[in-house]
């Protein structure tokens, strides 16, 4: 599950790099600041998914909820992309999100992600 979240974070980082390249090479946009804001959102969401994947790998409990929210966001974009005729792009979003949601509720992930914090300090 952590690998899926990490792969999605890398994909978002690549998309942000491509978006930033297009923005700074002079592609026409309706609103420059709106485009900069969108770039910031892509970078922030990528950083969030990187953090979720690292802490999910470490076994923290809160990461299951964060990963579920991320997958629901991906489905919110992926399903309309799939139904609008961009089948490959839609499948590239919907399939990993669906697999991740199923894995989030599997017994192995639930038992692994049961850590609540750091252990008490030893004297």
Coordinates of N, CA and C in Angstrom, one line a residue:
X1 N 0.8 -1.2 0.0 CA 0.0 0.0 0.0 C 0.9 1.3 0.0
X2 N 1.9 1.2 0.8 CA 2.8 2.4 0.8 C 3.5 2.6 -0.6
X3 N 3.7 1.5 -1.3 CA 4.3 1.7 -2.6 C 3.3 2.3 -3.6
X4 N 2.1 2.0 -3.5 CA 1.1 2.7 -4.3 C 1.0 4.2 -4.0
X5 N 1.0 4.5 -2.8 CA 0.9 6.0 -2.4 C 2.2 6.7 -2.9
X6 N 3.4 6.0 -2.7 CA 4.6 6.6 -3.2 C 4.6 6.7 -4.7
X7 N 4.1 5.8 -5.4 CA 4.1 5.9 -6.9 C 3.1 7.0 -7.3
X8 N 2.0 7.1 -6.6 CA 1.1 8.2 -6.9 C 1.7 9.6 -6.6
X9 N 2.5 9.7 -5.6 CA 3.2 10.9 -5.3 C 4.3 11.2 -6.3
X10 N 5.0 10.2 -6.8 CA 5.9 10.5 -7.9 C 5.2 10.9 -9.2
X11 N 4.1 10.3 -9.5 CA 3.3 10.7 -10.7 C 2.8 12.1 -10.5
X12 N 2.4 12.5 -9.4 CA 2.0 13.9 -9.2 C 3.2 14.9 -9.3
X13 N 4.3 14.4 -8.8 CA 5.5 15.3 -8.9 C 5.9 15.4 -10.4
X14 N 5.8 14.4 -11.2 CA 6.1 14.4 -12.6 C 5.1 15.3 -13.3
X15 N 3.8 15.2 -12.9 CA 2.7 16.1 -13.5 C 3.0 17.5 -13.1
X16 N 3.4 17.8 -11.9 CA 3.7 19.2 -11.5 C 4.9 19.7 -12.3
X17 N 5.9 18.9 -12.5 CA 7.1 19.3 -13.3 C 6.7 19.7 -14.7
X18 N 5.9 18.8 -15.3 CA 5.4 19.1 -16.7 C 4.5 20.3 -16.7
X19 N 3.6 20.5 -15.7 CA 2.8 21.7 -15.7 C 3.6 22.9 -15.5
X20 N 4.6 22.9 -14.6 CA 5.5 24.0 -14.4 C 6.3 24.3 -15.6
X21 N 6.8 23.3 -16.3 CA 7.5 23.6 -17.6 C 6.6 24.2 -18.6
X22 N 5.4 23.7 -18.8 CA 4.5 24.3 -19.7 C 4.1 25.8 -19.3
X23 N 4.0 26.0 -18.0 CA 3.6 27.3 -17.5 C 4.7 28.3 -17.8
X24 N 6.0 27.9 -17.5 CA 7.1 28.9 -17.6 C 7.7 29.0 -19.0
X25 N 7.2 28.1 -20.0 CA 7.7 28.2 -21.4 C 6.7 29.0 -22.2
X26 N 5.7 29.5 -21.6 CA 4.8 30.5 -22.3 C 3.5 29.9 -22.8
X27 N 3.1 28.8 -22.3 CA 1.8 28.2 -22.7 C 0.7 29.2 -22.3
X28 N -0.3 29.5 -23.1 CA -1.3 30.4 -22.8 C -2.2 29.9 -21.7
X29 N -2.4 30.8 -20.7 CA -3.3 30.5 -19.6 C -4.3 31.7 -19.4
X30 N -5.4 31.4 -18.8 CA -6.4 32.5 -18.6 C -6.0 33.3 -17.4
X31 N -5.4 32.7 -16.4 CA -5.0 33.4 -15.2 C -3.7 32.9 -14.8
X32 N -2.7 33.7 -14.8 CA -1.3 33.3 -14.4 C -1.3 32.9 -12.9
X33 N -1.9 33.6 -12.0 CA -1.9 33.3 -10.6 C -2.8 32.1 -10.3
X34 N -3.8 31.8 -11.1 CA -4.6 30.6 -11.0 C -3.7 29.4 -11.4
X35 N -2.9 29.5 -12.4 CA -2.0 28.5 -12.8 C -0.9 28.2 -11.8
X36 N -0.4 29.3 -11.2 CA 0.6 29.1 -10.1 C 0.0 28.4 -8.9
X37 N -1.2 28.8 -8.6 CA -1.9 28.1 -7.5 C -2.1 26.7 -7.8
X38 N -2.5 26.3 -9.0 CA -2.7 24.9 -9.4 C -1.3 24.2 -9.2
X39 N -0.2 24.8 -9.7 CA 1.1 24.2 -9.5 C 1.4 24.0 -8.0
X40 N 1.1 24.9 -7.2 CA 1.3 24.8 -5.8 C 0.5 23.6 -5.2
X41 N -0.8 23.5 -5.6 CA -1.6 22.4 -5.2 C -1.0 21.0 -5.6
X42 N -0.5 20.9 -6.8 CA 0.1 19.7 -7.3 C 1.3 19.3 -6.4
X43 N 2.1 20.3 -6.1 CA 3.3 20.1 -5.3 C 3.0 19.7 -3.9
X44 N 2.0 20.4 -3.3 CA 1.5 20.1 -1.9 C 0.9 18.7 -1.8
X45 N 0.1 18.4 -2.8 CA -0.5 17.1 -2.7 C 0.5 16.0 -2.9
X46 N 1.5 16.2 -3.7 CA 2.6 15.2 -3.9 C 3.4 15.1 -2.6
X47 N 3.7 16.2 -1.9 CA 4.4 16.1 -0.7 C 3.6 15.4 0.4
X48 N 2.3 15.6 0.4 CA 1.4 14.9 1.3 C 1.4 13.4 1.1
X49 N 1.3 13.0 -0.2 CA 1.3 11.6 -0.5 C 2.7 11.0 -0.1
X50 N 3.8 11.7 -0.3 CA 5.1 11.2 0.1 C 5.1 10.9 1.6
X51 N 4.6 11.9 2.4 CA 4.6 11.7 3.8 C 3.7 10.6 4.2
X52 N 2.5 10.4 3.6 CA 1.6 9.3 3.9 C 2.3 8.0 3.6
X53 N 3.0 7.9 2.5 CA 3.6 6.6 2.1 C 4.7 6.3 3.1
X54 N 5.5 7.2 3.5 CA 6.6 7.0 4.4 C 6.0 6.5 5.8
X55 N 5.1 7.3 6.3 CA 4.5 6.9 7.6 C 3.6 5.7 7.6
X56 N 3.0 5.4 6.5 CA 2.3 4.1 6.3 C 3.3 3.0 6.4
X57 N 4.4 3.1 5.7 CA 5.4 2.1 5.7 C 5.9 1.9 7.1
X58 N 6.0 2.9 7.9 CA 6.4 2.8 9.3 C 5.4 2.3 10.2
X59 N 4.1 2.3 9.8 CA 3.0 1.6 10.5 C 2.2 2.5 11.4
X60 N 2.2 3.8 11.1 CA 1.3 4.7 11.9 C -0.1 4.6 11.5
X61 N -1.0 4.7 12.5 CA -2.4 4.5 12.3 C -3.1 5.6 11.5
X62 N -2.7 6.8 11.7 CA -3.4 7.9 11.0 C -3.3 7.9 9.5
X63 N -2.3 7.2 9.0 CA -2.0 7.2 7.6 C -3.1 6.5 6.8
X64 N -3.8 5.5 7.4 CA -4.9 4.9 6.6 C -6.0 5.9 6.2
X65 N -6.4 6.8 7.2 CA -7.4 7.8 6.8 C -6.9 8.7 5.8
X66 N -5.6 9.2 5.9 CA -5.0 10.1 4.9 C -5.0 9.4 3.6
X67 N -4.6 8.2 3.5 CA -4.5 7.5 2.2 C -5.9 7.3 1.6
X68 N -6.9 7.0 2.4 CA -8.2 6.9 1.9 C -8.7 8.2 1.3
X69 N -8.5 9.3 2.0 CA -8.9 10.6 1.4 C -8.2 10.8 0.1
X70 N -6.9 10.5 0.1 CA -6.1 10.7 -1.2 C -6.7 9.9 -2.3
X71 N -7.1 8.6 -2.0 CA -7.6 7.8 -3.1 C -9.0 8.2 -3.5
X72 N -9.8 8.8 -2.6 CA -11.1 9.3 -3.0 C -10.9 10.5 -3.9
X73 N -9.9 11.4 -3.6 CA -9.7 12.5 -4.5 C -9.3 12.0 -5.9
X74 N -8.4 11.0 -5.9 CA -8.0 10.4 -7.2 C -9.2 9.9 -8.0
X75 N -10.1 9.2 -7.3 CA -11.3 8.7 -7.9 C -12.2 9.8 -8.4
X76 N -12.3 10.9 -7.7 CA -13.1 12.0 -8.1 C -12.6 12.6 -9.4
X77 N -11.3 12.5 -9.7 CA -10.8 13.0 -10.9 C -10.7 11.9 -12.0
X78 N -10.4 10.7 -11.5 CA -10.2 9.6 -12.5 C -11.5 9.1 -13.1
X79 N -12.6 9.0 -12.4 CA -13.8 8.5 -13.0 C -14.3 9.5 -14.1
X80 N -14.4 10.8 -13.9 CA -14.8 11.7 -15.1 C -13.8 11.6 -16.2
X81 N -12.5 11.4 -15.9 CA -11.5 11.3 -17.0 C -11.8 10.1 -17.8
X82 N -12.1 9.0 -17.1 CA -12.4 7.7 -17.8 C -13.6 7.8 -18.6
X83 N -14.7 8.4 -18.1 CA -15.9 8.5 -18.9 C -16.0 9.6 -19.9
X84 N -15.0 10.5 -19.9 CA -14.9 11.5 -21.0 C -14.2 11.1 -22.2
X85 N -13.7 9.9 -22.2 CA -13.0 9.4 -23.4 C -11.5 9.2 -23.3
X86 N -10.9 9.7 -22.2 CA -9.5 9.5 -22.0 C -9.3 8.2 -21.2
X87 N -9.4 7.1 -21.9 CA -9.5 5.8 -21.2 C -8.2 5.5 -20.5
X88 N -7.0 5.6 -21.2 CA -5.7 5.3 -20.5 C -5.4 6.1 -19.3
X89 N -5.7 7.4 -19.4 CA -5.4 8.3 -18.3 C -6.4 8.0 -17.1
X90 N -7.6 7.7 -17.5 CA -8.6 7.4 -16.5 C -8.3 6.1 -15.8
X91 N -7.9 5.1 -16.5 CA -7.5 3.8 -15.9 C -6.3 3.9 -15.1
X92 N -5.3 4.8 -15.5 CA -4.1 5.0 -14.7 C -4.4 5.6 -13.4
X93 N -5.5 6.3 -13.3 CA -5.9 6.9 -12.0 C -6.8 5.9 -11.2
X94 N -7.8 5.3 -11.9 CA -8.9 4.6 -11.2 C -8.3 3.2 -10.6
X95 N -7.6 2.5 -11.4 CA -7.1 1.2 -11.0 C -6.2 1.2 -9.8
X96 N -5.2 2.1 -9.7 CA -4.4 2.1 -8.5 C -5.2 2.6 -7.3
X97 N -6.1 3.5 -7.5 CA -6.9 4.0 -6.4 C -7.8 2.9 -5.9
X98 N -8.4 2.2 -6.8 CA -9.3 1.0 -6.4 C -8.5 0.0 -5.6
X99 N -7.3 -0.4 -6.1 CA -6.5 -1.4 -5.5 C -6.1 -0.9 -4.1
X100 N -5.7 0.4 -4.0 CA -5.3 1.0 -2.7 C -6.4 1.0 -1.7
X101 N -7.6 1.3 -2.1 CA -8.8 1.3 -1.2 C -9.0 -0.1 -0.7
X102 N -9.0 -1.1 -1.6 CA -9.2 -2.5 -1.1 C -8.1 -2.9 -0.1
X103 N -6.8 -2.5 -0.4 CA -5.7 -2.9 0.5 C -5.8 -2.2 1.8
X104 N -6.3 -0.9 1.8 CA -6.4 -0.2 3.1 C -7.3 -0.9 4.1
X105 N -8.3 -1.7 3.6 CA -9.2 -2.4 4.5 C -8.8 -3.9 4.6
X106 N -7.6 -4.3 4.1 CA -7.2 -5.7 4.3 C -6.6 -5.9 5.7
X107 N -6.7 -7.1 6.2 CA -6.2 -7.4 7.6 C -4.7 -7.1 7.7
X108 N -3.9 -7.4 6.7 CA -2.5 -7.1 6.8 C -2.2 -5.7 7.0
X109 N -2.8 -4.8 6.3 CA -2.6 -3.4 6.4 C -3.1 -2.8 7.7
X110 N -4.3 -3.3 8.1 CA -4.9 -2.9 9.4 C -4.0 -3.3 10.5
X111 N -3.5 -4.5 10.5 CA -2.6 -4.9 11.6 C -1.2 -4.2 11.6
X112 N -0.7 -3.9 10.4 CA 0.6 -3.2 10.3 C 0.4 -1.8 10.7
X113 N -0.7 -1.1 10.4 CA -0.8 0.3 10.7 C -1.6 0.4 12.0
X114 N -1.0 0.0 13.0 CA -1.6 0.1 14.4 C -0.7 0.9 15.3
X115 N 0.3 1.4 14.9 CA 1.2 2.2 15.7 C 0.6 3.6 16.0
X116 N 0.6 4.0 17.2 CA 0.0 5.2 17.6 C 1.0 6.4 17.8
X117 N 2.2 6.0 18.2 CA 3.2 7.0 18.5 C 4.5 6.4 18.8
X118 N 5.4 7.2 19.3 CA 6.7 6.6 19.6 C 6.6 6.0 21.0
X119 N 7.4 5.0 21.3 CA 7.4 4.3 22.6 C 7.9 5.3 23.7
X120 N 7.5 5.0 24.9 CA 7.9 5.9 26.0 C 9.4 5.8 26.2
X121 N 10.0 6.9 26.6 CA 11.5 6.9 26.7 C 12.0 6.0 27.8
X122 N 13.1 5.3 27.6 CA 13.7 4.4 28.6 C 14.6 5.3 29.5
X123 N 14.6 4.8 30.8 CA 15.5 5.5 31.7 C 16.9 5.1 31.7

